[in-house]
Coordinates of C-alpha atoms (C1' of nucleotides) in Angstrom, one line a residue:
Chain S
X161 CA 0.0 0.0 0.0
X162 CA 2.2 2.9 1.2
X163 CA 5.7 2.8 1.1
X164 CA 7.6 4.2 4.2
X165 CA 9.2 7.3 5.4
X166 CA 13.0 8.0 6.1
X167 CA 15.2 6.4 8.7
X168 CA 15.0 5.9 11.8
X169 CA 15.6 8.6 13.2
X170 CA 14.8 9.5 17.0
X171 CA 13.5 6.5 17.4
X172 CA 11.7 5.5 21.0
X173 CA 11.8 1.9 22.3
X174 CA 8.5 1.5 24.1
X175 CA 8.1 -1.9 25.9
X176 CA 4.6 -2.9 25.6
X177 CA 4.9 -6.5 26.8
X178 CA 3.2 -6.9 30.3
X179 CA 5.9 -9.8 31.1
X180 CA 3.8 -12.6 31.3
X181 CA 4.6 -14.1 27.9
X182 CA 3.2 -17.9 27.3
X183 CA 1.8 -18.9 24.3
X184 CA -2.0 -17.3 23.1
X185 CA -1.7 -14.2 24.6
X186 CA -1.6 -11.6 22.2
X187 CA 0.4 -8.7 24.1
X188 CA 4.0 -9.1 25.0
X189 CA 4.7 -6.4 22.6
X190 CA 7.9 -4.5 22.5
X191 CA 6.7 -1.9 20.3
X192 CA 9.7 0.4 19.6
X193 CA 7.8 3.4 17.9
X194 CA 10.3 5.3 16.1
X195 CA 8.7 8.7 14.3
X196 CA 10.4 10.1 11.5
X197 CA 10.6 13.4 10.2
X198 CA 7.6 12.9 7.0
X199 CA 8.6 13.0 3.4
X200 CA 5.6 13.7 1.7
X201 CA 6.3 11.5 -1.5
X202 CA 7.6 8.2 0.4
X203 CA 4.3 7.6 2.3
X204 CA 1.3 7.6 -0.2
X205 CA -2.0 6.0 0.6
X206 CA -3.5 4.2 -2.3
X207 CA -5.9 6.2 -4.2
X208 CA -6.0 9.0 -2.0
X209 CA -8.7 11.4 -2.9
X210 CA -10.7 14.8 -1.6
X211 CA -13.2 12.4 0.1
X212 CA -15.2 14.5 2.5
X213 CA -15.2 17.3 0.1
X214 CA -17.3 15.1 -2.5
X215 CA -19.2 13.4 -0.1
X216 CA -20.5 16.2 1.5
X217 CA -21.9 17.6 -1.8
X218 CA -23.5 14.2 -2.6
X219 CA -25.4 13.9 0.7
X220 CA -26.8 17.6 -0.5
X221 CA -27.7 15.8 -3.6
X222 CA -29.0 12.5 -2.3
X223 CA -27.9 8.7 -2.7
X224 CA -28.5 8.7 -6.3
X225 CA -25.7 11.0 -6.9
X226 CA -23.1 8.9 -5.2
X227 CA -20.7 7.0 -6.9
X228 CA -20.0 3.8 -5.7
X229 CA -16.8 4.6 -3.3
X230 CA -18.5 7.6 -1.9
X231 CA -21.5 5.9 -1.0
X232 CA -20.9 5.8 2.3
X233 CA -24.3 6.7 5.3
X234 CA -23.3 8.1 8.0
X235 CA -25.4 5.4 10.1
X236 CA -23.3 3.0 8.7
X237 CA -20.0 4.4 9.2
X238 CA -21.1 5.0 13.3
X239 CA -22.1 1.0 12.9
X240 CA -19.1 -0.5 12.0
X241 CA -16.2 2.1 12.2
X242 CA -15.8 2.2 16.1
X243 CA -14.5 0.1 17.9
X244 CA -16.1 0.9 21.1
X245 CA -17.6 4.0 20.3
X246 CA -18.7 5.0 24.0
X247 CA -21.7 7.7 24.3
X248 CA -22.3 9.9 26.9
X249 CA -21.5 9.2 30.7
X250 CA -19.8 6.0 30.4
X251 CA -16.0 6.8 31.7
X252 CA -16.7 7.1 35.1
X253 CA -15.0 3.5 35.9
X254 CA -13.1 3.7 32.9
X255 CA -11.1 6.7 35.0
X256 CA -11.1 4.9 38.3
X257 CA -9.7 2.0 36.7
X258 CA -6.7 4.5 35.1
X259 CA -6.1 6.1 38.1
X260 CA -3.9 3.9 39.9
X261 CA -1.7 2.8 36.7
X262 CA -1.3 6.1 35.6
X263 CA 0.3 7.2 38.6
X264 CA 2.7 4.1 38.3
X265 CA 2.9 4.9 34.0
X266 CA 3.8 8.7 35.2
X267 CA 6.3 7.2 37.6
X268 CA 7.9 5.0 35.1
X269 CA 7.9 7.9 32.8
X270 CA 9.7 9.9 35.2
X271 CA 12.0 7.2 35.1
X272 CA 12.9 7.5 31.4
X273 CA 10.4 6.0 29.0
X274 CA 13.5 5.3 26.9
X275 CA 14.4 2.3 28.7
X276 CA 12.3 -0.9 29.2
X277 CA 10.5 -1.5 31.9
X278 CA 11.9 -3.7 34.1
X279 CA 9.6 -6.9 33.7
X280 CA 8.6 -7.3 37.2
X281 CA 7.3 -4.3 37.9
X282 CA 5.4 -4.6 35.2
X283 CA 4.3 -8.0 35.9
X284 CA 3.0 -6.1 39.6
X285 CA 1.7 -3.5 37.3
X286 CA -0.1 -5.6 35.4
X287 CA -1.4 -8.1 38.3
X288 CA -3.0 -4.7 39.8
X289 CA -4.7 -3.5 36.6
X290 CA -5.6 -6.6 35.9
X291 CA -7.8 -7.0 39.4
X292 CA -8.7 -4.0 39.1
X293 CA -10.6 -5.0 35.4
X294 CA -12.1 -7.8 36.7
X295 CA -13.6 -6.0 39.8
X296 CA -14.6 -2.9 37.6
X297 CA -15.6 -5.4 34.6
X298 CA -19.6 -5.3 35.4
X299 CA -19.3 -1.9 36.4
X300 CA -17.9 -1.0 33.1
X301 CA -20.2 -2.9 30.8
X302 CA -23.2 -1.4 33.0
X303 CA -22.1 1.8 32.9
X304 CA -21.0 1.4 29.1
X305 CA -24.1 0.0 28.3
X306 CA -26.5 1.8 30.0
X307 CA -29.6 4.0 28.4
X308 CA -29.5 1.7 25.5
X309 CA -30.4 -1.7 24.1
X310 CA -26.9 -2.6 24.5
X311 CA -27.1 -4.0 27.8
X312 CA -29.8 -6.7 26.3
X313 CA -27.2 -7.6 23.8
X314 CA -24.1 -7.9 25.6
X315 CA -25.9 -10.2 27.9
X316 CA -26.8 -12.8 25.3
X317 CA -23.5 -12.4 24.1
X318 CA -22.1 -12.7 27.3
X319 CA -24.5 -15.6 27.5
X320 CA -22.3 -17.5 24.8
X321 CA -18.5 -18.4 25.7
X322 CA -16.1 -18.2 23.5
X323 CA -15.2 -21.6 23.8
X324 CA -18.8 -22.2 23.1
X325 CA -19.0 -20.2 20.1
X326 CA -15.5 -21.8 19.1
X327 CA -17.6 -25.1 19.6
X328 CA -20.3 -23.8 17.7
X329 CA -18.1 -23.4 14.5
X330 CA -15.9 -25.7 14.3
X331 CA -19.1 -28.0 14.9
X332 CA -20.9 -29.6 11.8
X333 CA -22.4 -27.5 9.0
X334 CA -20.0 -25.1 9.9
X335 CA -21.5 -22.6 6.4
X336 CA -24.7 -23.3 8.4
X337 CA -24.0 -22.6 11.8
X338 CA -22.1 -19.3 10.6
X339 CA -25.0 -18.4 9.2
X340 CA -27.0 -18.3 11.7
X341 CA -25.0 -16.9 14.0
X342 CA -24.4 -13.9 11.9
X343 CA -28.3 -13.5 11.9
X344 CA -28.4 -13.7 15.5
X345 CA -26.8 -10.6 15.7
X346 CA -28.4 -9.3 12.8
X347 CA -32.2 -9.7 12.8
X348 CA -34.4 -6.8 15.1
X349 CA -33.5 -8.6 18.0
X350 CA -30.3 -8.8 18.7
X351 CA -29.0 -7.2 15.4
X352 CA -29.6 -3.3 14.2
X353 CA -31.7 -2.5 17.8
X354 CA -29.0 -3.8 19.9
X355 CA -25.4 -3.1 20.1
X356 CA -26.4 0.2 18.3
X357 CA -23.1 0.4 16.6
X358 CA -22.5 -2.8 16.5
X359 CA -21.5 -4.2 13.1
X360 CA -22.6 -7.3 12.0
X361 CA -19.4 -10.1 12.1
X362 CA -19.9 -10.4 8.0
X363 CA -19.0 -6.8 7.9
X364 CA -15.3 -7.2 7.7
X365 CA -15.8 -9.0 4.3
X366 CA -18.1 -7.3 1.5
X367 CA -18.0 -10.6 0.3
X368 CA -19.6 -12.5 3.2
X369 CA -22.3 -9.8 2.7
X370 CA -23.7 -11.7 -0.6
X371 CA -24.2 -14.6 1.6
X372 CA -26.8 -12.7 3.8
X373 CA -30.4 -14.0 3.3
X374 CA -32.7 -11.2 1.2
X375 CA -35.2 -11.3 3.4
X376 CA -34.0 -8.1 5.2
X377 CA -35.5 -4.4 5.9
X378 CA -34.6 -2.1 3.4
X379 CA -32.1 -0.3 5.8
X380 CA -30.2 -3.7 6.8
X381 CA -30.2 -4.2 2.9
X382 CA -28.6 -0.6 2.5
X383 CA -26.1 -1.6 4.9
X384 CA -25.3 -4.9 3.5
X385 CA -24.0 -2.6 0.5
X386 CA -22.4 -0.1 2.4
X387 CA -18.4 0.0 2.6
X388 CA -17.2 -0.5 6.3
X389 CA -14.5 2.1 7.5
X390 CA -11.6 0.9 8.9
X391 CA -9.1 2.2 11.3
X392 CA -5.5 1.5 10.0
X393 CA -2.7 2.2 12.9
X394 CA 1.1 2.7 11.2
X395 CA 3.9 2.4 13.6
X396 CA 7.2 1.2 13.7
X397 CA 7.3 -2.1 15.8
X398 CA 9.5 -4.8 15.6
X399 CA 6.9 -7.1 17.5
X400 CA 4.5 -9.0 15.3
X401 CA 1.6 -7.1 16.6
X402 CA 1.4 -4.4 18.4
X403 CA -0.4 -4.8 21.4
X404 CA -4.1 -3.1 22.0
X405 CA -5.0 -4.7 25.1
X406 CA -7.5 -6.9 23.6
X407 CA -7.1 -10.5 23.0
X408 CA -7.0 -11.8 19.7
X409 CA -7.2 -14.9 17.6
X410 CA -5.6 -15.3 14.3
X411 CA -7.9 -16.9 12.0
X412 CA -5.8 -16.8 8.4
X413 CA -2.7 -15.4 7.0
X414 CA -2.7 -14.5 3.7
X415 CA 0.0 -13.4 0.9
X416 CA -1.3 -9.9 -0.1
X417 CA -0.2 -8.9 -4.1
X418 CA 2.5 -6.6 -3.9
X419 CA 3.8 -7.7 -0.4
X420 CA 6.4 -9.7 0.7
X421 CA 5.4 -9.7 4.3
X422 CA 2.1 -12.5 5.0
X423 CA -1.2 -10.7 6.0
X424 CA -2.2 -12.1 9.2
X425 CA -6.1 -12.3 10.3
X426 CA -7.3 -11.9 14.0
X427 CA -11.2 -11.4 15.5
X428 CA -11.5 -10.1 18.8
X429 CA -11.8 -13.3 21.5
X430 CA -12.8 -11.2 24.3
X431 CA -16.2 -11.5 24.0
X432 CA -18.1 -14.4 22.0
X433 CA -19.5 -12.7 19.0
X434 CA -17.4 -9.9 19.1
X435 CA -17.3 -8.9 15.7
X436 CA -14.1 -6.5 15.9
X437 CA -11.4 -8.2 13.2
X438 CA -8.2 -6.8 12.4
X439 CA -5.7 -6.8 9.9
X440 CA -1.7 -7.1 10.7
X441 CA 0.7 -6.7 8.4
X442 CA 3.9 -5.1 7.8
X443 CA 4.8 -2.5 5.1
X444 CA 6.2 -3.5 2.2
X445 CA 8.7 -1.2 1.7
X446 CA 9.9 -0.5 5.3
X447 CA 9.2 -3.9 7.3
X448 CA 9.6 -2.1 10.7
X449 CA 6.6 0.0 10.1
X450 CA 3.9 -2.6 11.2
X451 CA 0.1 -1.5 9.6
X452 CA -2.9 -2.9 11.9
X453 CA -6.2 -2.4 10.5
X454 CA -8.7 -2.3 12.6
X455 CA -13.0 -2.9 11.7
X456 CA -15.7 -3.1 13.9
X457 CA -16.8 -2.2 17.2
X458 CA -16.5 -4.5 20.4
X459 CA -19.7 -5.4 21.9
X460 CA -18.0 -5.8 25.1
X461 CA -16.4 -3.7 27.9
X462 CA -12.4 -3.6 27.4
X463 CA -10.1 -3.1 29.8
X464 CA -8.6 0.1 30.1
X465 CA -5.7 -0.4 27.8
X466 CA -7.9 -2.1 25.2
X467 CA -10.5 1.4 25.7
X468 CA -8.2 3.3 25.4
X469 CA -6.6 1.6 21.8
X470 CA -10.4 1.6 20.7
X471 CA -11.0 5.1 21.5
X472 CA -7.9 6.3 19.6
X473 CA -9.0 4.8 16.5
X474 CA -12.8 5.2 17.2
X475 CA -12.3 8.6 16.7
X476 CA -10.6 8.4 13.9
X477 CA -13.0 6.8 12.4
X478 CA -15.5 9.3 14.0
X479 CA -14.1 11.7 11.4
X480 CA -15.3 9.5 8.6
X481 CA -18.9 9.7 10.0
X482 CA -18.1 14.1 10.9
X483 CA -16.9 13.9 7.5
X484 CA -19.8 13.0 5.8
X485 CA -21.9 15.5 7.3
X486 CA -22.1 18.8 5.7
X487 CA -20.1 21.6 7.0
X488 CA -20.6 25.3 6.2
X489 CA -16.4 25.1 7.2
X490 CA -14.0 24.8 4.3
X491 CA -10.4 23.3 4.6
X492 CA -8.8 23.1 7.4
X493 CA -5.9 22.0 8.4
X494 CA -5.9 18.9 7.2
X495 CA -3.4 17.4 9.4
X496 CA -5.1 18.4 12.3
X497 CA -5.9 14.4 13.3
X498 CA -2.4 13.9 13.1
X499 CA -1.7 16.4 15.6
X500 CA -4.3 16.0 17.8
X501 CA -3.5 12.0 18.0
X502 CA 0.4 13.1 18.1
X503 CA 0.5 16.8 18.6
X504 CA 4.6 16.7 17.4
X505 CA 3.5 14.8 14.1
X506 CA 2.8 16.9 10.9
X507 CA 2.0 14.4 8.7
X508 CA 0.0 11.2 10.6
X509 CA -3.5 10.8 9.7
X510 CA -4.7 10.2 6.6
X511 CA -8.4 9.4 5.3
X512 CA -8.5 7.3 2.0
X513 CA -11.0 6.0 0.1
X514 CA -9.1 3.2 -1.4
X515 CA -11.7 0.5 -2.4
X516 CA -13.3 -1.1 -0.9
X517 CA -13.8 0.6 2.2
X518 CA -12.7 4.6 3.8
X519 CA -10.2 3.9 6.2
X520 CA -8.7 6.5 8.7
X521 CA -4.6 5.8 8.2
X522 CA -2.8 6.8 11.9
X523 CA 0.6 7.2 10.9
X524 CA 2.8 6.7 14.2
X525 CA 5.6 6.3 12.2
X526 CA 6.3 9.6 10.8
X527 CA 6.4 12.3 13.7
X528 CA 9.3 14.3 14.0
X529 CA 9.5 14.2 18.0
X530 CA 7.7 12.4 20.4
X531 CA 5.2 13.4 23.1
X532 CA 6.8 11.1 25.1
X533 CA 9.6 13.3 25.9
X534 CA 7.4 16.3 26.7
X535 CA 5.8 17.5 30.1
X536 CA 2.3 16.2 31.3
X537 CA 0.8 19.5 30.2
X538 CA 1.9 19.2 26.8
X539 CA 0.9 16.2 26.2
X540 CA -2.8 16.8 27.2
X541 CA -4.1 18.9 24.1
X542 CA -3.3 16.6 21.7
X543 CA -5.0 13.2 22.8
X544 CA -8.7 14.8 22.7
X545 CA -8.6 13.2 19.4
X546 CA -8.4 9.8 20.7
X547 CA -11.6 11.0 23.0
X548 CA -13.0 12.6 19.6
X549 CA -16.0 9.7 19.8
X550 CA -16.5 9.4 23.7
X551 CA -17.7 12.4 25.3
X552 CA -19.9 15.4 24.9
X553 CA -16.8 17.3 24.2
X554 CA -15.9 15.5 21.5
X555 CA -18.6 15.8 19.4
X556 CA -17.4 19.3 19.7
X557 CA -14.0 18.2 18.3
X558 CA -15.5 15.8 15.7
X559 CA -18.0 19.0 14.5
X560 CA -14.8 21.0 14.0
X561 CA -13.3 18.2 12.3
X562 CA -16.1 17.1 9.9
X563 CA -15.4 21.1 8.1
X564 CA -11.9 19.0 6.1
X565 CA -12.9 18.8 3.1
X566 CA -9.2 17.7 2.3
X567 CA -7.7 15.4 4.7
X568 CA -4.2 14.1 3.9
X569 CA -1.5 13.4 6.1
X570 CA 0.6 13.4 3.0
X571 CA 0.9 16.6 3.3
X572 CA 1.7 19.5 4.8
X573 CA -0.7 22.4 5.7
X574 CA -1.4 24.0 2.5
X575 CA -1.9 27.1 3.9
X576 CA -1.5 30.0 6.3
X577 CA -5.5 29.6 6.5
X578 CA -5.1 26.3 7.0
X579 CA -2.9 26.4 9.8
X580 CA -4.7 29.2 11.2
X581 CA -8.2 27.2 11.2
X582 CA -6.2 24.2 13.4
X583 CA -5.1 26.7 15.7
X584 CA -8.6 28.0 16.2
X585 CA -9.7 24.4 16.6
X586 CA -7.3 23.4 19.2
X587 CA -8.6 26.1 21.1
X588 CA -11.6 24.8 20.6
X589 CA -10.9 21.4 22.1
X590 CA -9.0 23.1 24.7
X591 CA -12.1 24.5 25.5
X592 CA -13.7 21.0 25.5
X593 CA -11.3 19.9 27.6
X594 CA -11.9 21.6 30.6
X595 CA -15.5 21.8 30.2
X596 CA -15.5 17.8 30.0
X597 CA -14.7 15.4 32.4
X598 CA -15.7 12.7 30.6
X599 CA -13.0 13.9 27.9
X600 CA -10.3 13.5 30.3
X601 CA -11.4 10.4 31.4
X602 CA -10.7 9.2 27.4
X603 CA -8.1 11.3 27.3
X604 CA -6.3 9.0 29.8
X605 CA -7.0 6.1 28.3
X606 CA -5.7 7.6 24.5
X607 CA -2.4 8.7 26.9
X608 CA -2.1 5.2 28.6
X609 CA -2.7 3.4 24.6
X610 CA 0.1 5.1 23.4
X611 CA 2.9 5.5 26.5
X612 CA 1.2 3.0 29.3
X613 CA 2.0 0.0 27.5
X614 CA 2.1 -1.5 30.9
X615 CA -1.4 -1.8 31.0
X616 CA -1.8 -3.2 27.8
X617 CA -2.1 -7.0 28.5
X618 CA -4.4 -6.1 30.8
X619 CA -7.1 -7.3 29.0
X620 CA -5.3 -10.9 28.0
X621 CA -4.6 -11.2 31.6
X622 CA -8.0 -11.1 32.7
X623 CA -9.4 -13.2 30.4
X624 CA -9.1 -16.9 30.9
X625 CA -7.5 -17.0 27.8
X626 CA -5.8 -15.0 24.8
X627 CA -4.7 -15.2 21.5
X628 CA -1.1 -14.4 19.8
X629 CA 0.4 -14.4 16.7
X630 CA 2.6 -16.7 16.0
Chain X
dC270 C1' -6.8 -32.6 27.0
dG271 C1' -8.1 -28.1 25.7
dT272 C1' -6.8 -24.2 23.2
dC273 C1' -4.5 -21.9 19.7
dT274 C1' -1.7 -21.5 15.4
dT275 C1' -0.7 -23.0 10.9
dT276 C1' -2.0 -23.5 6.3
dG277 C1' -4.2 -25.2 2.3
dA278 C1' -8.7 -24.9 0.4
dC279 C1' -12.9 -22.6 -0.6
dC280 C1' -15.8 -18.7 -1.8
dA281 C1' -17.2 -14.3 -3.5
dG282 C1' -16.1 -9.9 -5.6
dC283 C1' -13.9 -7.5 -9.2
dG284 C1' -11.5 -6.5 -13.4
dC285 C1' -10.4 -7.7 -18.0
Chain E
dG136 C1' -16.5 -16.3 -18.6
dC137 C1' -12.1 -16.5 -16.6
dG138 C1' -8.5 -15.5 -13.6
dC139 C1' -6.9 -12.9 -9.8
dT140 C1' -7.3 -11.4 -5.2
dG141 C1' -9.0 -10.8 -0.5
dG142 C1' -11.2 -12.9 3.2
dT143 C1' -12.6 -16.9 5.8
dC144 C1' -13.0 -21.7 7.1
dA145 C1' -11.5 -25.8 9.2
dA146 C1' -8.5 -29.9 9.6
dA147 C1' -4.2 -30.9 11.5
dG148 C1' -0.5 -30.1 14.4
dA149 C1' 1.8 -27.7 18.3
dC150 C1' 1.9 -26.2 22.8
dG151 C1' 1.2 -25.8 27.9

DNA sequence: CGTCTTTGACCAGCGC
DNA sequence: GCGCTGGTCAAAGACG
């Protein structure tokens, strides 16, 4: 897909693995994150194009007038673009459960984030988070869940092991079975109504789509043909995967064309049912920089390490779904993602609408300097993108975001205006910050994804079991 | 023994 | 219609 940017220079070694390693669990991650200065020409997303500007003009115009990349409803991009797109007052326990390993993650900081983390402590570190999950775990999925048909939903899928549903399809007619449990989550019961973003597990593949019985409503139809955004994460690991605090299971490795590097398959094992897949696979011109795609939305609380991963790339994607709405705002800076997920980075985010589906591209590989080195109080404006999707406040940010009608982390602001309009905007979400608490609940959890890589087996630790790669 | 990874095969979409 | 490609399945083997 994209080729990679310069060397490595000022590169950071960040130690993701929580020191339990073992077989199937899909974290021991020693993700050494090494951000570039950008060369605009080296890093290209395929088929780049002026996507919000277009759609925005062809919602004015109606469906007819879409072609079929642009096609894209904004219901469907909020279905299947988050991956745990939390509304309203949910953060509560998501902060409680923080609080403790973010003292401990500012410690270690302190410490020099340059180093590893000495194993043990992080084994301690991740013991505590970890007890802390499983005591705040019904709180969380209560509290995630609550004022919406959700909570009706996560209990039948809660209802359902994994080993269960593992059971399930591995058993007999396995086409059959598969079926069926794909219209379990996809008729009026337990489908549309009930994780209300939830996407349906088919939606990773446009192609499982065709299998889906014609006797739907005409909206489930509409979706059936609706692209699915994705959430692609670029960073410079040397670890297989980088480590997101949810557990995994790789289902298939592929040979993509054009890449030497296997394309590895995982679905989300946290919950049965969960229909979050991603994508892992290493660039083809610069196998350091590993590219994890992420689709879907977990129908299930996540630890905090896991949130806080989800909410970084929720709200990317939460630009697709701003993007599509109109906006009385013209460009932008268009980089403004890219700063707000790495305020040092000038080049990071990029929204493409390569076929077959818009996908958000987090480039993690290509910032100058790292927030790492800088002070708490720097570091807090430019997360509230990772909260963009999670609180009040960010609908503010996600407003101000859906006026880029040219979003390209290829290049540089194009403009004085356009630098101008991001400065503007920050205030904005400076604003937002204070006025939320919520927002620095996510905020938190965007910070811990991306320095607190402590906390990031969390997740596998809790669960009875996990997934790696291999 | 249970769970997970590996890997070849299968299926559907898409382009020619 | 055919071939290519991406995505998924599932049997077999590996591992703890």
């Amino acid at each position: 897909m994209d080729g990679s940017g310069g060397g490595n220079r000022g590169g950071l070694s960040l130690d993701f693995s929580t020191g339990v390693g073992g077989r199937g669990f899909a974290m021991g991650i020693d993700l050494p994150i090494n951000l570039t200065t950008p060369t605009d020409d080296s890093r290209r997303a395929v088929d780049e194009m002026d996507f919000f500007s277009q759609d925005k003009n062809r919602v004015k115009q109606g469906p007819e007038a879409h072609s079929p990349n642009l096609m894209i409803k904004k219901e469907d991009l909020s279905i299947n673009t988050g991956l745990h797109l939390l509304s309203g007052t949910g953060h509560s326990t998501v902060d409680d459960g923080l609080s403790l390993d973010d003292k401990e993650k500012d410690q270690a900081k302190s410490e020099g984030m340059d180093e590893k983390m000495d194993s043990s402590k992080q084994e301690e570190r991740d013991a505590k988070v970890a007890r802390q999950f499983m005591e705040l775990g019904p709180a969380l999925l209560s509290s995630e869940m609550d004022g919406d048909s959700s909570t009706e939903v996560a209990s039948q899928e809660r209802s359902l092991s994994p080993t269960a549903e593992y059971a399930l399809k591995r058993s007999g007619d396995a086409g059959k079975e598969i079926a069926s449990f794909d219209h379990e989550r996809e008729d009026g019961r337990s489908g549309r109504g009930v994780v209300s973003q939830m996407s349906p597990e088919r939606a990773w593949s446009p192609g499982k789509a065709a299998r889906s019985p014609p006797s739907r409503s005409s909206d489930q139809v509409q979706e059936a043909t609706m692209r699915k955004a994705r959430v692609s994460v670029r960073a410079r690991s040397e670890a297989p995967m980088i480590s997101d605090g949810c557990q995994w299971r790789k289902y298939g490795q592929k040979m993509a064309k054009g890449n030497p590097c296997p394309r590895a398959y995982y679905r989300c094992t946290m919950a049965a049912g969960c229909p979050v897949r991603k994508q892992v696979q290493r660039c083809a011109d610069d196998g350091t920089i590993l590219i994890t795609t992420y689709e879907g939305k977990h129908n299930h609380p996540l630890p905090p390490a896991a949130l806080a991963m989800a909410n970084t790339t929720s709200s990317a994607a939460s630009m697709l779904l701003s993007g599509s709405m109109p906006s009385a705002d013209g460009i932008i800076n268009p980089n403004f993602l890219a700063r707000a997920v790495l305020p040092c980075s000038s080049s990071v985010a990029t929204i493409s609408a390569s076929a077959p589906f818009p996908t958000v591209t987090l480039d993690l590989t290509n910032s100058p300097s790292l927030p790492f080195h800088k002070s708490p109080q720097e570091f807090q404006l430019p997360i509230p993108a990772a909260a963009a999707a999670a609180t009040p406040a960010a609908q503010i940010f996600g407003q101000s975001l859906c006026g880029q009608s040219r979003f390209s982390g290829l290049q540089p602001p194009s403009s004085a205006v356009d630098v101008q309009k991001g400065q503007s905007l920050a205030d904005t979400v400076s604003a937002a910050i204070t006025a939320d608490p919520n927002f620095t609940a996510a905020l938190a959890a965007a910070i811990t994804s991306i320095i607190g890589g402590g906390a990031a087996g969390v997740g596998q630790q809790a669960g009875s079991h996990g997934s790696g790669e291999q």
